[in-house]
PDB file of C-alpha atoms in Angstrom:
ATOM      1  CA  UNK A 173     -34.686  23.503  71.539  1.00 66.00           C
ATOM      2  CA  UNK A 174     -36.660  25.371  74.202  1.00 73.00           C
ATOM      3  CA  UNK A 175     -39.634  25.678  71.814  1.00 78.00           C
ATOM      4  CA  UNK A 176     -39.730  21.955  71.017  1.00 76.00           C
ATOM      5  CA  UNK A 177     -42.863  19.975  71.758  1.00 78.00           C
ATOM      6  CA  UNK A 178     -42.595  17.327  74.467  1.00 77.00           C
ATOM      7  CA  UNK A 179     -42.523  14.505  71.934  1.00 78.00           C
ATOM      8  CA  UNK A 180     -39.550  16.129  70.119  1.00 78.00           C
ATOM      9  CA  UNK A 181     -37.591  17.369  73.126  1.00 84.00           C
ATOM     10  CA  UNK A 182     -35.158  14.441  73.213  1.00 84.00           C
ATOM     11  CA  UNK A 183     -34.444  14.630  69.475  1.00 81.00           C
ATOM     12  CA  UNK A 184     -33.896  18.385  69.594  1.00 83.00           C
ATOM     13  CA  UNK A 185     -31.591  18.079  72.624  1.00 85.00           C
ATOM     14  CA  UNK A 186     -29.609  15.360  70.841  1.00 84.00           C
ATOM     15  CA  UNK A 187     -29.361  17.541  67.740  1.00 83.00           C
ATOM     16  CA  UNK A 188     -28.165  20.573  69.719  1.00 85.00           C
ATOM     17  CA  UNK A 189     -25.558  18.576  71.635  1.00 88.00           C
ATOM     18  CA  UNK A 190     -24.380  16.938  68.405  1.00 86.00           C
ATOM     19  CA  UNK A 191     -23.902  20.350  66.789  1.00 86.00           C
ATOM     20  CA  UNK A 192     -21.702  21.361  69.728  1.00 90.00           C
ATOM     21  CA  UNK A 193     -19.805  18.075  69.431  1.00 89.00           C
ATOM     22  CA  UNK A 194     -19.082  18.603  65.731  1.00 86.00           C
ATOM     23  CA  UNK A 195     -18.006  22.206  66.363  1.00 89.00           C
ATOM     24  CA  UNK A 196     -15.437  20.863  68.843  1.00 90.00           C
ATOM     25  CA  UNK A 197     -14.408  18.089  66.475  1.00 87.00           C
ATOM     26  CA  UNK A 198     -13.863  20.515  63.602  1.00 86.00           C
ATOM     27  CA  UNK A 199     -11.945  22.875  65.908  1.00 89.00           C
ATOM     28  CA  UNK A 200      -9.580  20.018  66.803  1.00 86.00           C
ATOM     29  CA  UNK A 201      -9.118  19.199  63.128  1.00 86.00           C
ATOM     30  CA  UNK A 202      -8.400  22.839  62.339  1.00 86.00           C
ATOM     31  CA  UNK A 203      -5.882  23.148  65.182  1.00 87.00           C
ATOM     32  CA  UNK A 204      -3.975  19.926  64.445  1.00 84.00           C
ATOM     33  CA  UNK A 205      -4.971  18.542  61.064  1.00 83.00           C
ATOM     34  CA  UNK A 206      -2.118  16.044  60.843  1.00 82.00           C
ATOM     35  CA  UNK A 207      -2.290  14.823  64.408  1.00 82.00           C
ATOM     36  CA  UNK A 208      -5.836  13.490  64.341  1.00 79.00           C
ATOM     37  CA  UNK A 209      -5.592  10.008  62.850  1.00 81.00           C
ATOM     38  CA  UNK A 210      -9.070   8.705  62.163  1.00 84.00           C
ATOM     39  CA  UNK A 211     -10.918  11.891  63.110  1.00 87.00           C
ATOM     40  CA  UNK A 212     -11.049  13.169  59.526  1.00 88.00           C
ATOM     41  CA  UNK A 213     -12.343   9.841  58.277  1.00 88.00           C
ATOM     42  CA  UNK A 214     -14.855   9.532  61.110  1.00 88.00           C
ATOM     43  CA  UNK A 215     -16.264  13.008  60.422  1.00 87.00           C
ATOM     44  CA  UNK A 216     -16.500  12.271  56.694  1.00 89.00           C
ATOM     45  CA  UNK A 217     -18.172   8.895  57.283  1.00 91.00           C
ATOM     46  CA  UNK A 218     -20.709  10.332  59.719  1.00 89.00           C
ATOM     47  CA  UNK A 219     -21.706  13.221  57.490  1.00 89.00           C
ATOM     48  CA  UNK A 220     -21.795  10.998  54.385  1.00 93.00           C
ATOM     49  CA  UNK A 221     -24.098   8.554  56.200  1.00 92.00           C
ATOM     50  CA  UNK A 222     -26.458  11.427  56.987  1.00 89.00           C
ATOM     51  CA  UNK A 223     -26.482  12.503  53.334  1.00 91.00           C
ATOM     52  CA  UNK A 224     -27.297   8.944  52.238  1.00 93.00           C
ATOM     53  CA  UNK A 225     -30.087   8.721  54.813  1.00 91.00           C
ATOM     54  CA  UNK A 226     -31.495  12.077  53.686  1.00 89.00           C
ATOM     55  CA  UNK A 227     -31.615  10.779  50.102  1.00 91.00           C
ATOM     56  CA  UNK A 228     -33.402   7.609  51.231  1.00 91.00           C
ATOM     57  CA  UNK A 229     -36.095   9.542  53.150  1.00 89.00           C
ATOM     58  CA  UNK A 230     -36.040  12.506  50.767  1.00 79.00           C
ATOM     59  CA  UNK A 231     -39.793  13.144  50.863  1.00 83.00           C
ATOM     60  CA  UNK A 232     -39.510  14.612  54.352  1.00 84.00           C
ATOM     61  CA  UNK A 233     -38.919  18.389  54.099  1.00 79.00           C
ATOM     62  CA  UNK A 234     -36.581  18.411  57.107  1.00 82.00           C
ATOM     63  CA  UNK A 235     -34.486  15.643  55.529  1.00 84.00           C
ATOM     64  CA  UNK A 236     -34.070  17.571  52.277  1.00 85.00           C
ATOM     65  CA  UNK A 237     -32.684  20.665  53.989  1.00 86.00           C
ATOM     66  CA  UNK A 238     -30.500  18.718  56.422  1.00 85.00           C
ATOM     67  CA  UNK A 239     -29.221  16.535  53.577  1.00 88.00           C
ATOM     68  CA  UNK A 240     -28.178  19.568  51.559  1.00 90.00           C
ATOM     69  CA  UNK A 241     -26.400  21.110  54.558  1.00 89.00           C
ATOM     70  CA  UNK A 242     -24.630  17.838  55.346  1.00 90.00           C
ATOM     71  CA  UNK A 243     -23.662  17.406  51.688  1.00 93.00           C
ATOM     72  CA  UNK A 244     -22.065  20.865  51.770  1.00 94.00           C
ATOM     73  CA  UNK A 245     -20.208  19.844  54.942  1.00 91.00           C
ATOM     74  CA  UNK A 246     -18.970  16.644  53.267  1.00 93.00           C
ATOM     75  CA  UNK A 247     -17.589  18.708  50.390  1.00 95.00           C
ATOM     76  CA  UNK A 248     -15.934  21.244  52.730  1.00 91.00           C
ATOM     77  CA  UNK A 249     -14.457  18.577  55.035  1.00 88.00           C
ATOM     78  CA  UNK A 250     -13.194  16.517  52.074  1.00 90.00           C
ATOM     79  CA  UNK A 251     -11.591  19.613  50.581  1.00 93.00           C
ATOM     80  CA  UNK A 252      -9.981  20.500  53.926  1.00 87.00           C
ATOM     81  CA  UNK A 253      -8.779  16.891  54.276  1.00 87.00           C
ATOM     82  CA  UNK A 254      -7.043  17.070  50.899  1.00 88.00           C
ATOM     83  CA  UNK A 255      -5.637  20.588  51.340  1.00 89.00           C
ATOM     84  CA  UNK A 256      -4.254  19.886  54.820  1.00 85.00           C
ATOM     85  CA  UNK A 257      -3.092  16.377  53.892  1.00 85.00           C
ATOM     86  CA  UNK A 258      -5.049  14.889  56.781  1.00 81.00           C
ATOM     87  CA  UNK A 259      -4.102  11.349  55.781  1.00 83.00           C
ATOM     88  CA  UNK A 260      -0.565  12.065  56.997  1.00 82.00           C
ATOM     89  CA  UNK A 261      -1.841  11.741  60.563  1.00 81.00           C
ATOM     90  CA  UNK A 262      -1.620   7.974  60.020  1.00 82.00           C
ATOM     91  CA  UNK A 263       2.141   8.066  59.409  1.00 80.00           C
ATOM     92  CA  UNK A 264       3.934   7.030  62.609  1.00 76.00           C
ATOM     93  CA  UNK A 265       6.575   9.319  64.064  1.00 63.00           C
ATOM     94  CA  UNK A 266       5.971  12.322  61.835  1.00 53.00           C
ATOM     95  CA  UNK A 267       5.670  14.825  64.677  1.00 52.00           C
ATOM     96  CA  UNK A 268       6.359  15.248  68.348  1.00 50.00           C
ATOM     97  CA  UNK A 269       3.076  16.763  69.615  1.00 54.00           C
ATOM     98  CA  UNK A 270       4.720  18.157  72.751  1.00 52.00           C
ATOM     99  CA  UNK A 271       7.119  20.410  70.839  1.00 47.00           C
ATOM    100  CA  UNK A 272       6.010  20.330  67.229  1.00 50.00           C
ATOM    101  CA  UNK A 273       9.501  19.336  66.008  1.00 46.00           C
ATOM    102  CA  UNK A 274       9.634  16.971  63.069  1.00 48.00           C
ATOM    103  CA  UNK A 275      11.230  13.653  63.885  1.00 48.00           C
ATOM    104  CA  UNK A 276      11.330  12.112  60.413  1.00 49.00           C
ATOM    105  CA  UNK A 277      13.729  14.654  58.892  1.00 49.00           C
ATOM    106  CA  UNK A 278      16.389  13.926  61.519  1.00 49.00           C
ATOM    107  CA  UNK A 279      16.237  10.141  61.357  1.00 52.00           C
ATOM    108  CA  UNK A 280      13.767   9.645  64.195  1.00 52.00           C
ATOM    109  CA  UNK A 281      15.276  12.146  66.621  1.00 52.00           C
ATOM    110  CA  UNK A 282      13.865  15.561  67.369  1.00 50.00           C
ATOM    111  CA  UNK A 283      15.832  18.579  66.234  1.00 51.00           C
ATOM    112  CA  UNK A 284      16.204  20.013  69.745  1.00 54.00           C
ATOM    113  CA  UNK A 285      19.149  18.665  71.755  1.00 58.00           C
ATOM    114  CA  UNK A 286      18.477  16.828  74.994  1.00 61.00           C
ATOM    115  CA  UNK A 287      19.001  18.907  78.134  1.00 63.00           C
ATOM    116  CA  UNK A 288      22.236  18.343  80.022  1.00 67.00           C
ATOM    117  CA  UNK A 289      21.484  17.081  83.526  1.00 69.00           C
ATOM    118  CA  UNK A 290      23.969  17.872  86.267  1.00 71.00           C
ATOM    119  CA  UNK A 291      24.017  16.512  89.818  1.00 71.00           C
ATOM    120  CA  UNK A 292      23.004  18.961  92.547  1.00 71.00           C
ATOM    121  CA  UNK A 293      25.800  20.999  94.145  1.00 74.00           C
ATOM    122  CA  UNK A 294      26.225  20.189  97.884  1.00 73.00           C
ATOM    123  CA  UNK A 295      26.052  22.898 100.459  1.00 63.00           C
TER     124      UNK A 295
END
């Protein structure tokens, strides 16, 4: 980005920031693949749109390379989506993100018992 010409500086900055954004997005998906409803689909849609655009403007050398890289990312993200069952993020009440206990298996209640609260002892 530091070597970009003045007329390409904005585009190169946008590209660099977007790379950082997608790294963070993919890290979130890797950390909690079934607690990111819509994130999988959004990442797939965005990358697929870039592949389609690269095909449309395919005579531009930069578009060919970027299109191939984005196509590889679409394949990898789709495979990860299937292997991690990312669609299960849309099912309500499947996990308690604060503890990671499953709520569905116990009829909607978490498997850990509620703490017993006692009044304070005077004196």
